[in-house]
mmCIF file of C-alpha atoms and ligand atoms in Angstrom:
data_model
loop_
_atom_site.group_PDB
_atom_site.id
_atom_site.type_symbol
_atom_site.label_atom_id
_atom_site.label_comp_id
_atom_site.label_asym_id
_atom_site.label_seq_id
_atom_site.Cartn_x
_atom_site.Cartn_y
_atom_site.Cartn_z
ATOM 1 C CA MET A 554 -18.284 11.759 -63.338
ATOM 2 C CA THR A 555 -15.772 14.592 -62.691
ATOM 3 C CA GLY A 556 -15.989 17.269 -61.236
ATOM 4 C CA ARG A 557 -20.180 17.546 -62.181
ATOM 5 C CA PRO A 558 -22.634 15.128 -60.706
ATOM 6 C CA ARG A 559 -25.266 14.520 -63.970
ATOM 7 C CA GLY A 560 -24.066 13.128 -67.883
ATOM 8 C CA ARG A 561 -20.840 11.274 -67.091
ATOM 9 C CA PRO A 562 -21.427 6.910 -67.127
ATOM 10 C CA VAL A 563 -19.570 5.883 -64.976
ATOM 11 C CA ILE A 564 -17.040 2.546 -65.502
ATOM 12 C CA LEU A 565 -18.869 -0.258 -66.213
ATOM 13 C CA LEU A 566 -17.469 -3.752 -66.462
ATOM 14 C CA GLY A 567 -19.040 -6.178 -67.527
ATOM 15 C CA LEU A 568 -21.604 -7.065 -64.596
ATOM 16 C CA SER A 569 -23.895 -9.641 -66.399
ATOM 17 C CA SER A 570 -27.028 -11.467 -65.545
ATOM 18 C CA ASN A 571 -26.296 -15.358 -67.068
ATOM 19 C CA GLU A 572 -23.463 -14.633 -64.134
ATOM 20 C CA PHE A 573 -25.358 -14.899 -61.446
ATOM 21 C CA PHE A 574 -27.458 -17.036 -62.891
ATOM 22 C CA ARG A 575 -24.864 -19.737 -63.317
ATOM 23 C CA ASP A 576 -23.662 -18.665 -60.018
ATOM 24 C CA VAL A 577 -26.514 -19.446 -57.982
ATOM 25 C CA ILE A 578 -26.971 -22.113 -59.906
ATOM 26 C CA ALA A 579 -24.371 -24.204 -58.827
ATOM 27 C CA GLY A 580 -24.556 -23.438 -55.384
ATOM 28 C CA LEU A 581 -27.431 -24.524 -55.033
ATOM 29 C CA ALA A 582 -26.300 -27.796 -57.030
ATOM 30 C CA ALA A 583 -23.839 -28.182 -54.454
ATOM 31 C CA PRO A 584 -23.398 -30.725 -51.741
ATOM 32 C CA GLN A 585 -23.919 -28.282 -49.060
ATOM 33 C CA LYS A 586 -25.745 -25.418 -51.001
ATOM 34 C CA ALA A 587 -24.307 -21.793 -50.678
ATOM 35 C CA LEU A 588 -24.813 -18.454 -52.569
ATOM 36 C CA PRO A 589 -21.510 -16.209 -53.206
ATOM 37 C CA PRO A 590 -22.384 -13.050 -50.579
ATOM 38 C CA LYS A 591 -20.913 -10.068 -53.795
ATOM 39 C CA TYR A 592 -25.175 -10.303 -54.206
ATOM 40 C CA PHE A 593 -26.726 -9.243 -51.472
ATOM 41 C CA TYR A 594 -26.248 -5.838 -52.966
ATOM 42 C CA ASP A 595 -28.694 -5.275 -55.272
ATOM 43 C CA ASP A 596 -30.563 -1.571 -54.015
ATOM 44 C CA ALA A 597 -32.343 -3.024 -50.842
ATOM 45 C CA GLY A 598 -29.236 -4.655 -49.667
ATOM 46 C CA SER A 599 -27.744 -2.087 -49.760
ATOM 47 C CA ARG A 600 -29.624 0.099 -47.505
ATOM 48 C CA LEU A 601 -31.095 -2.859 -45.554
ATOM 49 C CA PHE A 602 -26.808 -2.523 -45.725
ATOM 50 C CA GLU A 603 -26.525 0.308 -44.991
ATOM 51 C CA ARG A 604 -28.781 0.235 -41.215
ATOM 52 C CA ILE A 605 -26.494 -2.770 -39.915
ATOM 53 C CA CYS A 606 -24.203 -0.475 -40.016
ATOM 54 C CA ARG A 607 -26.026 2.482 -37.650
ATOM 55 C CA LEU A 608 -27.305 -0.917 -35.824
ATOM 56 C CA PRO A 609 -26.265 -1.046 -31.161
ATOM 57 C CA GLU A 610 -24.611 -4.165 -32.043
ATOM 58 C CA TYR A 611 -23.029 -3.936 -35.191
ATOM 59 C CA TYR A 612 -20.231 -2.701 -33.175
ATOM 60 C CA LEU A 613 -17.804 -2.463 -36.433
ATOM 61 C CA THR A 614 -18.914 0.811 -38.470
ATOM 62 C CA ARG A 615 -18.063 2.098 -34.884
ATOM 63 C CA ALA A 616 -15.575 1.250 -34.010
ATOM 64 C CA GLU A 617 -13.773 1.794 -37.731
ATOM 65 C CA LEU A 618 -15.140 5.582 -37.539
ATOM 66 C CA SER A 619 -14.040 6.190 -33.692
ATOM 67 C CA LEU A 620 -9.651 4.960 -34.082
ATOM 68 C CA THR A 621 -10.107 6.786 -37.885
ATOM 69 C CA ARG A 622 -10.928 9.673 -36.547
ATOM 70 C CA THR A 623 -8.699 9.785 -33.906
ATOM 71 C CA HIS A 624 -6.154 8.481 -36.058
ATOM 72 C CA LEU A 625 -6.107 9.996 -38.453
ATOM 73 C CA GLY A 626 -3.106 12.824 -38.651
ATOM 74 C CA ALA A 627 -1.205 9.130 -38.985
ATOM 75 C CA ILE A 628 -3.106 7.719 -41.326
ATOM 76 C CA ALA A 629 -2.846 10.070 -43.772
ATOM 77 C CA ARG A 630 0.658 10.913 -42.929
ATOM 78 C CA PHE A 631 0.610 6.930 -44.267
ATOM 79 C CA ALA A 632 -1.077 6.911 -47.207
ATOM 80 C CA GLY A 633 -0.090 10.257 -48.162
ATOM 81 C CA LYS A 634 -1.016 13.531 -48.988
ATOM 82 C CA GLY A 635 -2.666 13.840 -53.350
ATOM 83 C CA CYS A 636 -2.427 10.048 -53.583
ATOM 84 C CA GLU A 637 -4.865 8.579 -55.938
ATOM 85 C CA LEU A 638 -7.551 6.818 -53.845
ATOM 86 C CA ILE A 639 -9.162 3.358 -54.787
ATOM 87 C CA GLU A 640 -11.534 1.955 -52.404
ATOM 88 C CA TYR A 641 -13.076 -1.474 -53.426
ATOM 89 C CA GLY A 642 -16.294 -1.938 -51.944
ATOM 90 C CA SER A 643 -17.152 1.760 -51.257
ATOM 91 C CA GLY A 644 -20.997 1.557 -50.361
ATOM 92 C CA GLU A 645 -21.681 4.385 -49.098
ATOM 93 C CA SER A 646 -17.987 5.342 -48.416
ATOM 94 C CA LEU A 647 -19.385 6.649 -45.152
ATOM 95 C CA LYS A 648 -15.862 6.664 -43.384
ATOM 96 C CA THR A 649 -14.420 8.230 -47.175
ATOM 97 C CA PRO A 650 -15.396 11.777 -45.716
ATOM 98 C CA LEU A 651 -12.785 11.843 -43.192
ATOM 99 C CA LEU A 652 -10.007 10.932 -45.147
ATOM 100 C CA ILE A 653 -10.671 12.711 -47.803
ATOM 101 C CA ARG A 654 -10.559 16.392 -45.605
ATOM 102 C CA ALA A 655 -7.272 14.636 -44.461
ATOM 103 C CA LEU A 656 -5.662 13.966 -48.034
ATOM 104 C CA ARG A 657 -7.021 15.977 -50.024
ATOM 105 C CA PRO A 658 -6.712 13.155 -52.733
ATOM 106 C CA GLY A 659 -6.060 13.722 -56.586
ATOM 107 C CA ALA A 660 -8.416 11.530 -57.914
ATOM 108 C CA TYR A 661 -10.845 9.368 -55.811
ATOM 109 C CA LEU A 662 -12.255 6.177 -57.845
ATOM 110 C CA PRO A 663 -14.441 3.847 -55.526
ATOM 111 C CA VAL A 664 -15.322 0.841 -56.578
ATOM 112 C CA ASP A 665 -18.214 -1.441 -55.792
ATOM 113 C CA ILE A 666 -20.609 -4.524 -57.344
ATOM 114 C CA SER A 667 -23.738 -2.280 -56.203
ATOM 115 C CA HIS A 668 -24.538 0.792 -58.671
ATOM 116 C CA ALA A 669 -27.065 2.096 -56.822
ATOM 117 C CA ALA A 670 -25.064 2.855 -54.182
ATOM 118 C CA LEU A 671 -22.604 3.423 -55.813
ATOM 119 C CA GLU A 672 -24.050 6.550 -57.929
ATOM 120 C CA GLN A 673 -25.268 8.308 -54.452
ATOM 121 C CA ALA A 674 -21.466 8.555 -52.777
ATOM 122 C CA ALA A 675 -19.854 9.922 -55.481
ATOM 123 C CA ARG A 676 -23.290 12.745 -55.068
ATOM 124 C CA ARG A 677 -23.562 13.567 -52.268
ATOM 125 C CA LEU A 678 -19.177 13.344 -52.205
ATOM 126 C CA LEU A 679 -19.599 15.867 -55.217
ATOM 127 C CA ARG A 680 -21.430 18.205 -53.509
ATOM 128 C CA ARG A 681 -19.348 18.316 -49.901
ATOM 129 C CA PHE A 682 -16.644 17.650 -52.039
ATOM 130 C CA PRO A 683 -16.962 21.230 -55.025
ATOM 131 C CA GLY A 684 -13.332 20.807 -57.173
ATOM 132 C CA LEU A 685 -12.783 16.392 -56.205
ATOM 133 C CA GLN A 686 -12.384 13.820 -59.064
ATOM 134 C CA ILE A 687 -14.524 11.443 -58.856
ATOM 135 C CA THR A 688 -14.121 8.087 -61.079
ATOM 136 C CA PRO A 689 -16.768 5.968 -60.025
ATOM 137 C CA VAL A 690 -15.910 2.334 -60.807
ATOM 138 C CA HIS A 691 -19.306 -0.800 -61.804
ATOM 139 C CA GLY A 692 -17.289 -3.632 -60.817
ATOM 140 C CA ASP A 693 -16.730 -6.368 -59.447
ATOM 141 C CA PHE A 694 -13.394 -7.364 -56.804
ATOM 142 C CA SER A 695 -12.794 -10.400 -57.640
ATOM 143 C CA ARG A 696 -12.451 -10.803 -60.922
ATOM 144 C CA PRO A 697 -8.815 -7.944 -62.666
ATOM 145 C CA LEU A 698 -10.215 -4.126 -63.061
ATOM 146 C CA ASP A 699 -9.434 -2.760 -65.473
ATOM 147 C CA LEU A 700 -8.579 0.761 -63.710
ATOM 148 C CA PRO A 701 -8.135 4.165 -65.462
ATOM 149 C CA ARG A 702 -4.172 4.320 -65.684
ATOM 150 C CA PRO A 703 -2.632 7.073 -63.075
ATOM 151 C CA ARG A 704 -1.534 10.247 -62.392
ATOM 152 C CA ALA A 705 0.224 10.084 -59.659
ATOM 153 C CA ALA A 706 0.800 7.217 -56.437
ATOM 154 C CA ARG A 707 -1.830 5.487 -55.275
ATOM 155 C CA VAL A 708 -3.355 4.092 -52.200
ATOM 156 C CA VAL A 709 -5.747 1.159 -51.975
ATOM 157 C CA TYR A 710 -7.937 1.519 -49.987
ATOM 158 C CA PHE A 711 -10.109 -1.767 -47.988
ATOM 159 C CA PRO A 712 -12.268 -0.496 -44.399
ATOM 160 C CA GLY A 713 -15.323 -2.308 -43.103
ATOM 161 C CA SER A 714 -13.650 -5.779 -42.815
ATOM 162 C CA THR A 715 -14.304 -6.649 -45.922
ATOM 163 C CA ILE A 716 -12.007 -8.300 -46.499
ATOM 164 C CA GLY A 717 -13.465 -10.415 -44.058
ATOM 165 C CA ASN A 718 -16.262 -11.832 -45.919
ATOM 166 C CA LEU A 719 -12.923 -13.616 -48.258
ATOM 167 C CA ASP A 720 -12.528 -16.643 -47.656
ATOM 168 C CA PRO A 721 -8.728 -17.313 -47.175
ATOM 169 C CA GLU A 722 -7.697 -17.666 -50.437
ATOM 170 C CA GLU A 723 -10.063 -14.769 -52.106
ATOM 171 C CA ALA A 724 -8.134 -12.269 -49.620
ATOM 172 C CA HIS A 725 -4.931 -13.869 -51.284
ATOM 173 C CA ALA A 726 -5.563 -13.588 -54.745
ATOM 174 C CA PHE A 727 -7.173 -9.564 -53.757
ATOM 175 C CA LEU A 728 -4.059 -8.986 -51.860
ATOM 176 C CA SER A 729 -2.573 -9.713 -54.482
ATOM 177 C CA MET A 730 -4.412 -7.730 -57.404
ATOM 178 C CA THR A 731 -4.050 -4.542 -54.624
ATOM 179 C CA ARG A 732 -0.361 -5.087 -56.284
ATOM 180 C CA GLY A 733 -0.280 -3.875 -59.213
ATOM 181 C CA GLN A 734 -1.555 -1.099 -58.012
ATOM 182 C CA ALA A 735 -0.257 0.602 -55.022
ATOM 183 C CA ALA A 736 2.568 -0.324 -52.993
ATOM 184 C CA ARG A 737 0.312 0.339 -50.245
ATOM 185 C CA VAL A 738 -3.195 -0.515 -49.033
ATOM 186 C CA LEU A 739 -5.388 0.527 -45.983
ATOM 187 C CA VAL A 740 -7.804 -2.221 -44.713
ATOM 188 C CA GLY A 741 -10.477 -1.730 -42.081
ATOM 189 C CA VAL A 742 -10.173 -6.031 -40.958
ATOM 190 C CA ASP A 743 -12.751 -6.536 -37.300
ATOM 191 C CA LEU A 744 -10.702 -9.083 -35.167
ATOM 192 C CA ARG A 745 -11.540 -11.763 -33.837
ATOM 193 C CA LYS A 746 -13.516 -10.976 -29.722
ATOM 194 C CA ASP A 747 -15.406 -13.290 -27.214
ATOM 195 C CA ALA A 748 -18.326 -15.237 -29.825
ATOM 196 C CA ARG A 749 -21.055 -12.897 -27.322
ATOM 197 C CA ILE A 750 -20.438 -9.827 -29.320
ATOM 198 C CA LEU A 751 -20.266 -10.766 -32.578
ATOM 199 C CA HIS A 752 -23.174 -13.406 -31.649
ATOM 200 C CA ALA A 753 -25.112 -10.181 -31.354
ATOM 201 C CA ALA A 754 -24.002 -8.486 -33.742
ATOM 202 C CA TYR A 755 -25.254 -11.000 -36.906
ATOM 203 C CA ASN A 756 -28.302 -11.961 -34.910
ATOM 204 C CA ASP A 757 -29.681 -8.077 -33.528
ATOM 205 C CA ALA A 758 -32.956 -7.440 -31.962
ATOM 206 C CA ARG A 759 -34.518 -6.121 -35.292
ATOM 207 C CA GLY A 760 -33.689 -8.091 -37.232
ATOM 208 C CA VAL A 761 -31.834 -6.317 -39.940
ATOM 209 C CA THR A 762 -29.371 -8.833 -40.745
ATOM 210 C CA ALA A 763 -31.873 -11.349 -41.335
ATOM 211 C CA ALA A 764 -34.324 -9.525 -43.292
ATOM 212 C CA PHE A 765 -30.734 -9.055 -45.513
ATOM 213 C CA ASN A 766 -29.616 -12.279 -45.858
ATOM 214 C CA LEU A 767 -33.301 -13.255 -47.116
ATOM 215 C CA ASN A 768 -34.008 -10.209 -49.494
ATOM 216 C CA LEU A 769 -30.904 -12.664 -51.397
ATOM 217 C CA LEU A 770 -33.526 -14.789 -51.710
ATOM 218 C CA ALA A 771 -36.414 -12.256 -52.358
ATOM 219 C CA ARG A 772 -33.555 -11.141 -56.224
ATOM 220 C CA ILE A 773 -33.350 -14.971 -56.364
ATOM 221 C CA ASN A 774 -36.765 -14.614 -57.008
ATOM 222 C CA ARG A 775 -36.776 -11.013 -58.705
ATOM 223 C CA GLU A 776 -34.275 -11.730 -61.810
ATOM 224 C CA LEU A 777 -34.276 -14.661 -61.986
ATOM 225 C CA GLY A 778 -37.927 -16.177 -62.158
ATOM 226 C CA ALA A 779 -37.202 -17.928 -59.473
ATOM 227 C CA ASP A 780 -39.842 -19.834 -56.691
ATOM 228 C CA PHE A 781 -38.640 -18.968 -52.495
ATOM 229 C CA ASP A 782 -41.647 -18.694 -50.388
ATOM 230 C CA ARG A 783 -39.059 -16.466 -48.106
ATOM 231 C CA ALA A 784 -41.159 -17.661 -45.164
ATOM 232 C CA ARG A 785 -40.023 -21.137 -45.396
ATOM 233 C CA PHE A 786 -36.228 -19.971 -44.465
ATOM 234 C CA ALA A 787 -34.540 -18.882 -41.663
ATOM 235 C CA HIS A 788 -31.954 -16.826 -40.145
ATOM 236 C CA TYR A 789 -29.363 -18.427 -39.460
ATOM 237 C CA ALA A 790 -25.486 -17.068 -37.555
ATOM 238 C CA PHE A 791 -22.796 -18.465 -35.565
ATOM 239 C CA TYR A 792 -19.583 -18.091 -34.768
ATOM 240 C CA ASN A 793 -17.760 -21.119 -35.671
ATOM 241 C CA ALA A 794 -14.714 -20.697 -34.107
ATOM 242 C CA GLY A 795 -12.658 -23.503 -35.577
ATOM 243 C CA ALA A 796 -12.333 -21.593 -39.054
ATOM 244 C CA GLY A 797 -12.570 -17.515 -36.941
ATOM 245 C CA ARG A 798 -16.100 -17.086 -39.494
ATOM 246 C CA ILE A 799 -19.009 -15.682 -38.133
ATOM 247 C CA GLU A 800 -21.109 -17.665 -40.669
ATOM 248 C CA MET A 801 -24.659 -16.491 -41.850
ATOM 249 C CA HIS A 802 -27.697 -19.463 -43.280
ATOM 250 C CA LEU A 803 -30.770 -20.127 -45.288
ATOM 251 C CA VAL A 804 -32.547 -22.429 -43.213
ATOM 252 C CA SER A 805 -35.335 -24.393 -44.583
ATOM 253 C CA LEU A 806 -37.753 -24.107 -42.265
ATOM 254 C CA ALA A 807 -39.510 -27.552 -44.247
ATOM 255 C CA ARG A 808 -39.392 -29.889 -47.111
ATOM 256 C CA GLN A 809 -39.280 -28.291 -50.138
ATOM 257 C CA ALA A 810 -38.770 -28.488 -54.003
ATOM 258 C CA VAL A 811 -36.856 -24.400 -55.654
ATOM 259 C CA ARG A 812 -37.446 -23.509 -58.684
ATOM 260 C CA VAL A 813 -35.048 -20.867 -60.655
ATOM 261 C CA GLY A 814 -36.351 -20.890 -63.849
ATOM 262 C CA ARG A 815 -36.313 -24.502 -65.688
ATOM 263 C CA HIS A 816 -34.369 -26.315 -62.416
ATOM 264 C CA ARG A 817 -35.776 -27.474 -59.332
ATOM 265 C CA PHE A 818 -33.841 -28.285 -56.115
ATOM 266 C CA ALA A 819 -34.761 -30.229 -53.435
ATOM 267 C CA PHE A 820 -34.745 -29.192 -49.619
ATOM 268 C CA GLU A 821 -34.720 -31.328 -46.692
ATOM 269 C CA SER A 822 -36.420 -29.752 -43.221
ATOM 270 C CA GLY A 823 -33.643 -27.908 -41.395
ATOM 271 C CA GLU A 824 -31.282 -28.493 -44.404
ATOM 272 C CA SER A 825 -29.388 -24.716 -44.964
ATOM 273 C CA ILE A 826 -27.673 -22.452 -47.204
ATOM 274 C CA HIS A 827 -23.810 -20.997 -47.241
ATOM 275 C CA THR A 828 -24.556 -17.464 -47.794
ATOM 276 C CA GLU A 829 -22.159 -15.313 -45.900
ATOM 277 C CA ASN A 830 -18.636 -16.010 -44.198
ATOM 278 C CA SER A 831 -17.414 -13.051 -41.856
ATOM 279 C CA TYR A 832 -13.741 -13.960 -40.420
ATOM 280 C CA LYS A 833 -12.289 -12.129 -37.407
ATOM 281 C CA TYR A 834 -8.938 -11.906 -37.751
ATOM 282 C CA SER A 835 -5.536 -11.703 -34.883
ATOM 283 C CA THR A 836 -3.716 -9.519 -35.606
ATOM 284 C CA GLU A 837 -0.820 -12.647 -36.439
ATOM 285 C CA GLY A 838 -3.152 -13.832 -38.463
ATOM 286 C CA PHE A 839 -3.457 -11.333 -40.004
ATOM 287 C CA ARG A 840 -0.208 -10.529 -40.524
ATOM 288 C CA ALA A 841 0.496 -13.564 -41.967
ATOM 289 C CA LEU A 842 -2.082 -12.963 -44.602
ATOM 290 C CA ALA A 843 -0.171 -9.767 -46.073
ATOM 291 C CA ALA A 844 3.023 -10.822 -46.424
ATOM 292 C CA ARG A 845 2.051 -13.920 -48.168
ATOM 293 C CA ALA A 846 0.342 -11.703 -50.656
ATOM 294 C CA GLY A 847 3.570 -9.268 -50.184
ATOM 295 C CA TYR A 848 3.418 -7.062 -48.397
ATOM 296 C CA ALA A 849 4.017 -6.245 -44.934
ATOM 297 C CA VAL A 850 2.059 -4.175 -42.218
ATOM 298 C CA GLN A 851 4.047 -0.764 -41.323
ATOM 299 C CA LYS A 852 1.446 0.388 -39.032
ATOM 300 C CA VAL A 853 -1.947 -1.242 -36.779
ATOM 301 C CA TRP A 854 -4.453 1.657 -35.693
ATOM 302 C CA THR A 855 -7.198 0.161 -33.199
ATOM 303 C CA ASP A 856 -10.091 1.079 -31.206
ATOM 304 C CA ARG A 857 -9.822 1.114 -27.285
ATOM 305 C CA ARG A 858 -11.889 -0.873 -27.090
ATOM 306 C CA GLY A 859 -8.880 -3.118 -29.029
ATOM 307 C CA LEU A 860 -12.295 -4.408 -31.597
ATOM 308 C CA PHE A 861 -11.184 -3.256 -35.512
ATOM 309 C CA ALA A 862 -7.954 -2.729 -36.136
ATOM 310 C CA VAL A 863 -7.002 -0.666 -39.299
ATOM 311 C CA TYR A 864 -3.688 -1.954 -41.019
ATOM 312 C CA GLY A 865 -0.645 0.369 -42.954
ATOM 313 C CA LEU A 866 0.210 -2.656 -46.055
ATOM 314 C CA ARG A 867 3.584 -2.055 -47.617
ATOM 315 C CA ALA A 868 4.587 -3.635 -51.221
ATOM 316 C CA ALA A 869 7.833 -6.395 -49.587
ATOM 317 C CA GLN A 870 10.702 -5.243 -51.372
HETATM 318 N N1 SAH B 1425 -16.786 0.275 -47.316
HETATM 319 C C1 SAH B 1425 -17.884 0.295 -46.770
HETATM 320 C C2 SAH B 1425 -19.155 -0.964 -47.020
HETATM 321 C C3 SAH B 1425 -19.264 -2.451 -47.044
HETATM 322 S S1 SAH B 1425 -20.554 -2.728 -47.176
HETATM 323 C C4 SAH B 1425 -17.924 0.393 -45.895
HETATM 324 O O1 SAH B 1425 -17.424 0.206 -44.839
HETATM 325 O O2 SAH B 1425 -19.420 0.273 -44.276
HETATM 326 C C5 SAH B 1425 -18.837 -3.740 -48.545
HETATM 327 C C6 SAH B 1425 -19.839 -3.072 -49.826
HETATM 328 O O3 SAH B 1425 -18.349 -4.316 -50.899
HETATM 329 C C7 SAH B 1425 -20.864 -3.648 -50.633
HETATM 330 O O4 SAH B 1425 -21.477 -1.198 -50.732
HETATM 331 C C8 SAH B 1425 -21.073 -4.063 -51.249
HETATM 332 O O5 SAH B 1425 -21.620 -3.338 -52.601
HETATM 333 C C9 SAH B 1425 -19.780 -3.806 -52.613
HETATM 334 N N2 SAH B 1425 -18.948 -5.933 -52.937
HETATM 335 C C10 SAH B 1425 -19.419 -6.646 -52.234
HETATM 336 N N3 SAH B 1425 -19.215 -7.658 -52.999
HETATM 337 C C11 SAH B 1425 -18.107 -7.177 -53.817
HETATM 338 C C12 SAH B 1425 -17.653 -7.287 -55.217
HETATM 339 N N4 SAH B 1425 -16.880 -8.478 -55.517
HETATM 340 N N5 SAH B 1425 -17.044 -6.219 -56.620
HETATM 341 C C13 SAH B 1425 -17.092 -5.194 -55.638
HETATM 342 N N6 SAH B 1425 -17.726 -4.844 -54.724
HETATM 343 C C14 SAH B 1425 -18.284 -5.091 -53.716
HETATM 344 C C1 AVI B 1426 -19.789 -6.296 -45.621
HETATM 345 N N1 AVI B 1426 -19.285 -7.377 -44.328
HETATM 346 C C2 AVI B 1426 -18.172 -6.042 -43.720
HETATM 347 C C3 AVI B 1426 -20.684 -7.626 -43.893
HETATM 348 C C4 AVI B 1426 -20.017 -7.809 -42.461
HETATM 349 O O1 AVI B 1426 -20.021 -7.578 -41.043
HETATM 350 O O2 AVI B 1426 -19.175 -8.931 -42.413
HETATM 351 C C5 AVI B 1426 -21.955 -7.728 -44.122
HETATM 352 C C6 AVI B 1426 -22.726 -8.358 -43.102
HETATM 353 N N2 AVI B 1426 -22.900 -9.063 -42.676
HETATM 354 C C7 AVI B 1426 -24.154 -9.491 -41.859
HETATM 355 N N3 AVI B 1426 -24.317 -8.129 -41.477
HETATM 356 C C8 AVI B 1426 -23.255 -7.249 -42.188
#
């Protein structure tokens, strides 16, 4: 999609329903049933996430937007004008217009597993920045991605605390992968805070987060021919202080069996499927994670209330 909203395909990097099936079967066969959170983002899931971002309890998006606005000049100086901007997990690219206006990047490469979110965001951005070269990449960032060759220095942008949905080994692998792509990374990280604030953010009063969590079962039913009864599962999210993360689960409300294709899975009443972790970092904890992957923290920007941080990482020599 270079200079034109229509007619150019996005780069497709082999996302298969076979893999979805294998991951679901393996996840439901494990002693603690679990499903990878990357499967939340079908079209309905991406729309639900966009609603979550606008909820009064979900402070993350507002805090990151506000700190990005406040520190935009310094963030742009760190990234360098005219760079190529690779955004992982770009979704609706909500914060990106700020950066694009300040950076005037030579190219913008949004990478997302949600095809619909990627396409819509690219169209919207192209209307707003008609001259911008946009190369949407539909792919899974948990695997190495074959990106087009760079024509200028590249900066990786990974906002939204999506890094928090990776466990520490996955986050390490992700950051190590980006080292081969860019010497500078801008990453949005949710900070440790009062558990009550966290609890409210993942248990909103309107039930949008619950719908987001339960939508995963609807997706499995539709795409993999399963027979989950969503009314017999409940959203459950809590802060695990020892691990420093919000955990999201779907709890079975009855003793029941569920079929996925020819596979059958038994659930006890109260048994859960672990669907997501959302890690919250202290500054020291994140600095150590970055250092293990070969990055030094050069800048830290936070919002006024100290809820959220954007880190400027530089590849250590
Ligand atoms: N960056 C946006 C969206 C964050 S939501 C923001 O800050 O608001 C997380 C995004 O990451 C979703 O758009 C989802 O589709 C995408 N995503 C999650 N796991 C992914 C993966 N493994 N590979 C590529 N994209 C992924
Ligand atoms: C995308 N990610 C950073 C969100 C989070 O806060 O962990 C996903 C989400 N899960 C529940 N609410 C939002």
